[in-house]
CSV table of C-alpha atoms in Angstrom, one decimal:
chain,number,residue,atom,x,y,z
A,273,MET,CA,97.2,88.8,77.6
A,274,GLU,CA,96.0,85.2,77.4
A,275,PHE,CA,99.6,84.1,76.6
A,276,LEU,CA,100.9,86.0,79.7
A,277,ASN,CA,98.2,84.4,81.9
A,278,ASN,CA,99.1,80.9,80.7
A,279,LEU,CA,102.8,81.7,81.2
A,280,ILE,CA,102.1,82.7,84.8
A,281,ILE,CA,100.2,79.4,85.4
A,282,GLY,CA,103.1,77.5,83.9
A,283,VAL,CA,105.6,79.2,86.1
A,284,SER,CA,103.5,78.5,89.2
A,285,LEU,CA,103.0,74.8,88.2
A,286,GLY,CA,106.7,74.5,87.3
A,287,SER,CA,107.7,75.9,90.7
A,288,ILE,CA,105.8,73.0,92.3
A,289,TYR,CA,107.6,70.5,90.0
A,290,ALA,CA,110.9,72.2,90.9
A,291,ILE,CA,110.4,71.8,94.6
A,292,ILE,CA,109.6,68.1,94.1
A,293,ALA,CA,112.5,67.7,91.7
A,294,LEU,CA,114.9,69.2,94.2
A,295,GLY,CA,114.0,66.3,96.6
A,296,TYR,CA,114.7,63.8,93.8
A,297,THR,CA,117.9,65.4,92.7
A,298,MET,CA,119.3,65.7,96.3
A,299,VAL,CA,118.7,62.0,97.0
A,300,TYR,CA,120.1,60.9,93.7
A,301,GLY,CA,123.1,63.3,93.8
A,302,ILE,CA,124.2,62.1,97.2
A,303,ALA,CA,122.9,58.6,97.7
A,304,LYS,CA,122.9,57.6,94.0
A,305,MET,CA,119.4,56.1,94.2
A,306,LEU,CA,116.0,57.0,92.7
A,307,ASN,CA,113.4,57.2,95.4
A,308,PHE,CA,110.2,56.6,93.4
A,309,ALA,CA,108.2,56.7,96.6
A,310,HIS,CA,108.9,60.5,96.8
A,311,GLY,CA,105.6,61.3,95.1
A,312,ASP,CA,103.7,59.4,97.8
A,313,VAL,CA,105.4,61.3,100.5
A,314,ILE,CA,103.9,64.4,98.8
A,315,MET,CA,100.5,62.8,99.2
A,316,VAL,CA,101.1,62.1,102.9
A,317,GLY,CA,102.1,65.7,103.4
A,318,GLY,CA,98.9,66.8,101.8
A,319,TYR,CA,96.8,64.5,104.0
A,320,ILE,CA,98.5,65.6,107.2
A,321,SER,CA,98.0,69.3,106.3
A,322,PHE,CA,94.3,68.5,105.5
A,323,CYS,CA,93.6,66.6,108.7
A,324,THR,CA,95.3,69.1,111.0
A,325,THR,CA,93.5,72.0,109.4
A,326,PHE,CA,90.0,70.6,109.1
A,327,TYR,CA,89.8,68.1,112.0
A,328,LEU,CA,92.1,69.7,114.6
A,329,ASP,CA,91.3,73.3,113.5
A,330,MET,CA,95.0,74.3,113.4
A,331,PRO,CA,96.1,77.5,111.7
A,332,VAL,CA,97.4,77.0,108.2
A,333,TRP,CA,101.0,77.7,109.0
A,334,LEU,CA,101.0,75.2,111.9
A,335,SER,CA,99.4,72.5,109.6
A,336,VAL,CA,102.3,73.0,107.2
A,337,LEU,CA,104.8,72.6,110.0
A,338,ALA,CA,103.0,69.4,111.1
A,339,ALA,CA,103.2,68.1,107.5
A,340,VAL,CA,106.9,68.9,107.3
A,341,ALA,CA,107.6,67.2,110.6
A,342,VAL,CA,105.6,64.0,109.8
A,343,CYS,CA,107.1,63.7,106.3
A,344,THR,CA,110.7,64.3,107.6
A,345,VAL,CA,110.3,61.4,110.1
A,346,LEU,CA,108.7,59.3,107.3
A,347,GLY,CA,111.6,59.9,105.0
A,348,VAL,CA,114.1,58.9,107.6
A,349,VAL,CA,112.1,55.7,108.4
A,350,ILE,CA,111.8,54.8,104.7
A,351,GLU,CA,115.6,55.2,104.2
A,352,GLY,CA,116.4,53.2,107.4
A,353,LEU,CA,114.1,50.3,106.8
A,354,ALA,CA,113.8,50.0,103.0
A,355,TYR,CA,117.0,51.6,101.4
A,356,ARG,CA,119.8,51.3,103.9
A,357,PRO,CA,119.9,47.4,103.8
A,358,LEU,CA,120.2,47.7,100.0
A,359,ARG,CA,123.2,50.2,100.1
A,360,GLN,CA,125.4,47.6,98.3
A,361,ALA,CA,122.6,46.1,96.2
A,362,THR,CA,122.0,46.5,92.5
A,363,SER,CA,120.1,49.4,91.1
A,364,LEU,CA,117.3,47.0,90.0
A,365,ALA,CA,116.8,45.8,93.6
A,366,VAL,CA,116.6,49.4,94.9
A,367,LEU,CA,114.1,50.3,92.1
A,368,ILE,CA,111.8,47.4,92.9
A,369,THR,CA,112.0,48.3,96.6
A,370,ALA,CA,111.1,51.9,95.8
A,371,ILE,CA,108.0,50.8,93.8
A,372,GLY,CA,107.0,48.5,96.7
A,373,VAL,CA,107.3,51.4,99.2
A,374,SER,CA,105.2,53.6,96.9
A,375,TYR,CA,102.4,51.0,96.7
A,376,PHE,CA,102.6,50.4,100.5
A,377,LEU,CA,102.1,54.2,101.2
A,378,GLN,CA,99.2,54.4,98.7
A,379,ASN,CA,97.4,51.5,100.1
A,380,THR,CA,98.0,52.6,103.7
A,381,ALA,CA,96.5,56.0,102.8
A,382,MET,CA,93.5,54.2,101.3
A,383,LEU,CA,92.9,52.3,104.5
A,384,ILE,CA,93.3,55.4,106.7
A,385,TRP,CA,91.6,58.1,104.6
A,386,SER,CA,89.6,56.0,102.1
A,387,PRO,CA,89.9,56.3,98.3
A,388,THR,CA,87.3,59.0,98.1
A,389,PRO,CA,88.9,62.3,97.1
A,390,LYS,CA,88.8,65.1,99.6
A,391,PHE,CA,88.6,68.8,98.7
A,392,TYR,CA,91.4,71.0,100.0
A,393,THR,CA,91.2,74.7,100.7
A,394,ALA,CA,94.1,76.8,99.4
A,395,VAL,CA,96.6,78.0,102.0
A,396,VAL,CA,95.9,81.6,100.7
A,397,SER,CA,92.9,82.9,98.7
A,398,GLY,CA,92.3,85.8,96.4
A,399,SER,CA,94.3,87.3,93.5
A,400,LEU,CA,96.2,90.3,92.6
A,401,SER,CA,94.9,92.5,89.7
A,402,LEU,CA,97.5,93.8,87.3
A,403,LEU,CA,97.4,95.9,84.1
A,404,GLY,CA,94.2,97.6,85.0
A,405,GLY,CA,92.4,94.4,86.0
A,406,GLN,CA,93.2,92.6,82.7
A,407,LEU,CA,95.6,90.2,84.4
A,408,GLN,CA,94.7,88.3,87.5
A,409,VAL,CA,97.5,86.5,89.4
A,410,SER,CA,96.4,84.3,92.3
A,411,TYR,CA,98.2,84.7,95.7
A,412,VAL,CA,98.8,80.9,95.6
A,413,SER,CA,100.9,81.4,92.4
A,414,ILE,CA,102.9,84.2,94.0
A,415,LEU,CA,103.4,82.2,97.2
A,416,THR,CA,104.5,79.1,95.2
A,417,VAL,CA,107.1,80.9,93.1
A,418,ALA,CA,108.4,82.8,96.2
A,419,VAL,CA,108.7,79.6,98.2
A,420,CYS,CA,110.5,77.8,95.3
A,421,LEU,CA,113.0,80.5,94.9
A,422,LEU,CA,113.7,80.7,98.6
A,423,ILE,CA,114.1,76.9,98.9
A,424,MET,CA,116.6,76.8,96.0
A,425,VAL,CA,118.7,79.7,97.4
A,426,VAL,CA,118.8,78.2,100.9
A,427,LEU,CA,119.6,74.7,99.6
A,428,THR,CA,122.4,76.0,97.3
A,429,LEU,CA,123.9,77.9,100.2
A,430,PHE,CA,123.5,74.9,102.6
A,431,ILE,CA,125.2,72.5,100.2
A,432,SER,CA,128.1,74.8,99.3
A,433,LYS,CA,128.8,76.6,102.7
A,434,SER,CA,127.7,74.4,105.6
A,435,LYS,CA,129.8,71.6,107.2
A,436,LEU,CA,127.0,69.1,106.6
A,437,GLY,CA,126.6,70.2,103.0
A,438,LYS,CA,130.3,69.6,102.4
A,439,ALA,CA,129.8,66.1,104.0
A,440,MET,CA,127.0,65.5,101.5
A,441,ARG,CA,129.2,66.5,98.6
A,442,ALA,CA,131.9,64.2,99.9
A,443,CYS,CA,129.5,61.3,100.1
A,444,SER,CA,128.4,62.1,96.5
A,445,GLU,CA,131.9,61.9,95.2
A,446,ASP,CA,133.1,58.8,97.0
A,447,LYS,CA,131.3,57.2,100.0
A,448,GLY,CA,134.3,55.0,100.9
A,449,ALA,CA,136.8,57.9,101.0
A,450,ALA,CA,134.3,60.1,102.9
A,451,GLN,CA,134.0,57.4,105.6
A,452,LEU,CA,137.8,57.2,105.9
A,453,MET,CA,137.8,60.9,106.5
A,454,GLY,CA,135.5,60.5,109.5
A,455,ILE,CA,132.1,61.3,107.8
A,456,ASN,CA,129.2,59.3,109.0
A,457,VAL,CA,127.8,58.2,105.6
A,458,ASN,CA,124.6,56.6,107.0
A,459,ARG,CA,123.7,59.7,109.0
A,460,THR,CA,124.5,62.0,106.1
A,461,ILE,CA,122.2,60.0,103.7
A,462,SER,CA,119.4,59.9,106.4
A,463,ILE,CA,119.6,63.7,106.7
A,464,THR,CA,119.4,63.9,102.9
A,465,PHE,CA,116.2,61.9,102.8
A,466,ALA,CA,114.9,64.0,105.7
A,467,ILE,CA,115.4,67.2,103.7
A,468,GLY,CA,114.0,65.7,100.5
A,469,SER,CA,110.9,64.5,102.4
A,470,ALA,CA,110.4,67.9,104.1
A,471,LEU,CA,110.5,69.5,100.6
A,472,ALA,CA,107.9,66.9,99.5
A,473,ALA,CA,105.6,68.0,102.3
A,474,ILE,CA,105.8,71.7,101.3
A,475,ALA,CA,105.2,70.6,97.7
A,476,GLY,CA,102.2,68.6,98.8
A,477,VAL,CA,100.6,71.6,100.5
A,478,LEU,CA,101.2,73.8,97.5
A,479,LEU,CA,100.1,71.2,95.0
A,480,CYS,CA,96.8,70.7,96.9
A,481,SER,CA,96.3,74.5,96.9
A,482,TYR,CA,96.9,74.5,93.1
A,483,THR,CA,94.6,71.6,92.4
A,484,PRO,CA,92.3,71.3,95.4
A,485,GLN,CA,91.6,67.6,95.3
A,486,LEU,CA,93.4,65.1,97.5
A,487,SER,CA,93.4,61.3,97.1
A,488,PRO,CA,95.9,58.4,97.8
A,489,THR,CA,97.2,58.8,94.2
A,490,THR,CA,97.6,62.5,94.3
A,491,GLY,CA,101.4,62.5,94.3
A,492,THR,CA,101.9,59.8,91.5
A,493,GLN,CA,101.6,61.9,88.4
A,494,PRO,CA,103.3,65.1,89.8
A,495,GLY,CA,106.1,62.8,91.2
A,496,ILE,CA,106.7,61.3,87.7
A,497,LYS,CA,106.7,64.7,86.1
A,498,ALA,CA,109.0,66.1,88.7
A,499,PHE,CA,111.4,63.2,88.2
A,500,THR,CA,111.2,64.1,84.5
A,501,ALA,CA,112.0,67.7,85.4
A,502,ALA,CA,115.1,66.6,87.4
A,503,VAL,CA,116.3,64.5,84.4
A,504,PHE,CA,115.5,67.4,82.0
A,505,GLY,CA,117.6,69.9,84.0
A,506,GLY,CA,120.3,67.4,84.9
A,507,ILE,CA,119.7,65.1,87.8
A,508,GLY,CA,122.0,65.7,90.6
A,509,SER,CA,122.1,69.4,89.9
A,510,ILE,CA,120.1,71.8,92.2
A,511,PRO,CA,119.9,74.6,89.6
A,512,GLY,CA,119.1,72.0,87.0
A,513,ALA,CA,116.1,70.7,89.0
A,514,PHE,CA,114.9,74.3,89.4
A,515,LEU,CA,115.3,75.1,85.7
A,516,GLY,CA,113.8,71.7,84.6
A,517,GLY,CA,110.8,72.2,86.8
A,518,LEU,CA,110.0,75.7,85.5
A,519,LEU,CA,110.4,74.7,81.9
A,520,LEU,CA,108.3,71.6,82.3
A,521,GLY,CA,105.5,73.6,83.9
A,522,ILE,CA,105.6,76.2,81.2
A,523,ILE,CA,105.6,73.6,78.4
A,524,GLU,CA,102.7,71.8,79.9
A,525,SER,CA,100.6,75.0,80.5
A,526,LEU,CA,101.2,76.3,76.9
A,527,ALA,CA,100.6,72.8,75.4
A,528,LYS,CA,97.2,72.6,77.3
A,529,ALA,CA,96.2,76.1,76.1
A,530,TYR,CA,97.3,76.0,72.5
A,531,LEU,CA,97.6,72.4,71.4
A,532,SER,CA,95.7,69.7,73.3
A,533,THR,CA,94.8,69.2,77.0
A,534,ASN,CA,94.8,65.4,76.5
A,535,LEU,CA,98.2,65.4,74.8
A,536,ALA,CA,99.9,67.9,77.1
A,537,SER,CA,101.7,65.2,79.1
A,538,ALA,CA,102.8,63.4,75.9
A,539,ILE,CA,104.2,66.7,74.6
A,540,VAL,CA,106.2,67.2,77.8
A,541,PHE,CA,107.8,63.8,77.5
A,542,ALA,CA,108.5,64.2,73.8
A,543,VAL,CA,110.4,67.4,74.6
A,544,LEU,CA,112.3,65.5,77.2
A,545,ILE,CA,113.3,62.9,74.7
A,546,LEU,CA,114.5,65.5,72.2
A,547,VAL,CA,116.6,67.3,74.9
A,548,LEU,CA,118.2,64.0,76.0
A,549,LEU,CA,119.0,63.1,72.4
A,550,PHE,CA,121.3,66.1,72.1
A,551,ARG,CA,122.2,66.5,75.8
A,552,PRO,CA,122.1,63.0,77.5
A,553,SER,CA,123.1,64.5,80.9
A,554,GLY,CA,120.3,67.2,80.8
A,555,LEU,CA,120.5,70.9,80.4
A,556,LEU,CA,122.8,71.7,83.3
A,557,GLY,CA,124.0,68.2,84.1
A,558,LYS,CA,127.7,67.2,83.7
A,559,TYR,CA,128.8,64.1,81.9
A,560,VAL,CA,131.0,62.0,84.2
A,561,PRO,CA,132.9,59.1,82.5
A,562,GLU,CA,132.6,55.8,84.2
A,563,LYS,CA,136.0,54.5,85.5
A,564,VAL,CA,136.7,50.8,84.9
C-alpha cells in the first residue's frame, strides 16, 4: 500500500513536470530555442493566482484565468523583446539572454512581492478514500493528472489538425520555406510562446497547490527538472514530454521513499544520463542527421 501511495504521488508530481515540459518542448520544437526563463513564468503565474485570490478575493477559477492571461502576455513580450532580435544569432547568445531574462524576472518578483515565502492554499482540498480507507488520494492529485491528460490531448489535436498547428509544424521543419509559402513566422513563434507561457501559468497554480510555498525562486528547480523531463522523453515531442514528465515524477517519488530524500534529484539526473547514453535523442525523440 505504501508503494501504491508513493506511485500516486509520483504520477501527480510527474504530471506537473509534464505540463511544464510541454511548454519547453513546444518552444524548442518550433522556434529551436531553449527558453530557460520558462520556470520563472511559472513563478509569475503562481504569484498572480495568489494575489488575485487573497488580495482581490477572486474565485479560484477566475484567479487561474487571470494567471493564464498575464503569463500569456508575458510570454509574448519576452519573445518580442528578448528573443526575436536574436532569431539569427548563435545558440550561446540565446542561452545567455534566457538566463538574463530569468534573473530579471526573479529580481523583479523580489522587488514586488519580497523574498519572504508566501503560503498558498490549494485550489481544491480534501481527499478520496479508496480500498476501505487504506489509500488516500488527494483531489489536487486527481485534478493535476486530469488537467495534464486534457492538455496533452488538446495540444496534440491542435498541432496535428488546426491550420495554425500546421503552420507551427512548417516553421519547425524550415522557417525560410514556411515564409515563402505565406506563413507569418514571427506571429507563429509568438503564438507558440503564448501557449507555452499559458501552460506555465497552469503549472504554477498546480505546483503551488502541491507544495504550498511561493517565493521568487519557486519555479527554478521545477523548471530545470521539467527541462530534464523534456530531454528524457525526446525534446520536441509532445508525447515524449508527457512520458518524460511522468517517469521523472515517479522516479523522484520512489527515490525519496526508498533510497534517500537528499539524493533524489541526483538519482533523477543519473537516470537521465543513462538513458541518453543509449538513446541520445530521448525515449520518443527522433534522430535527425544534420545536413552540411
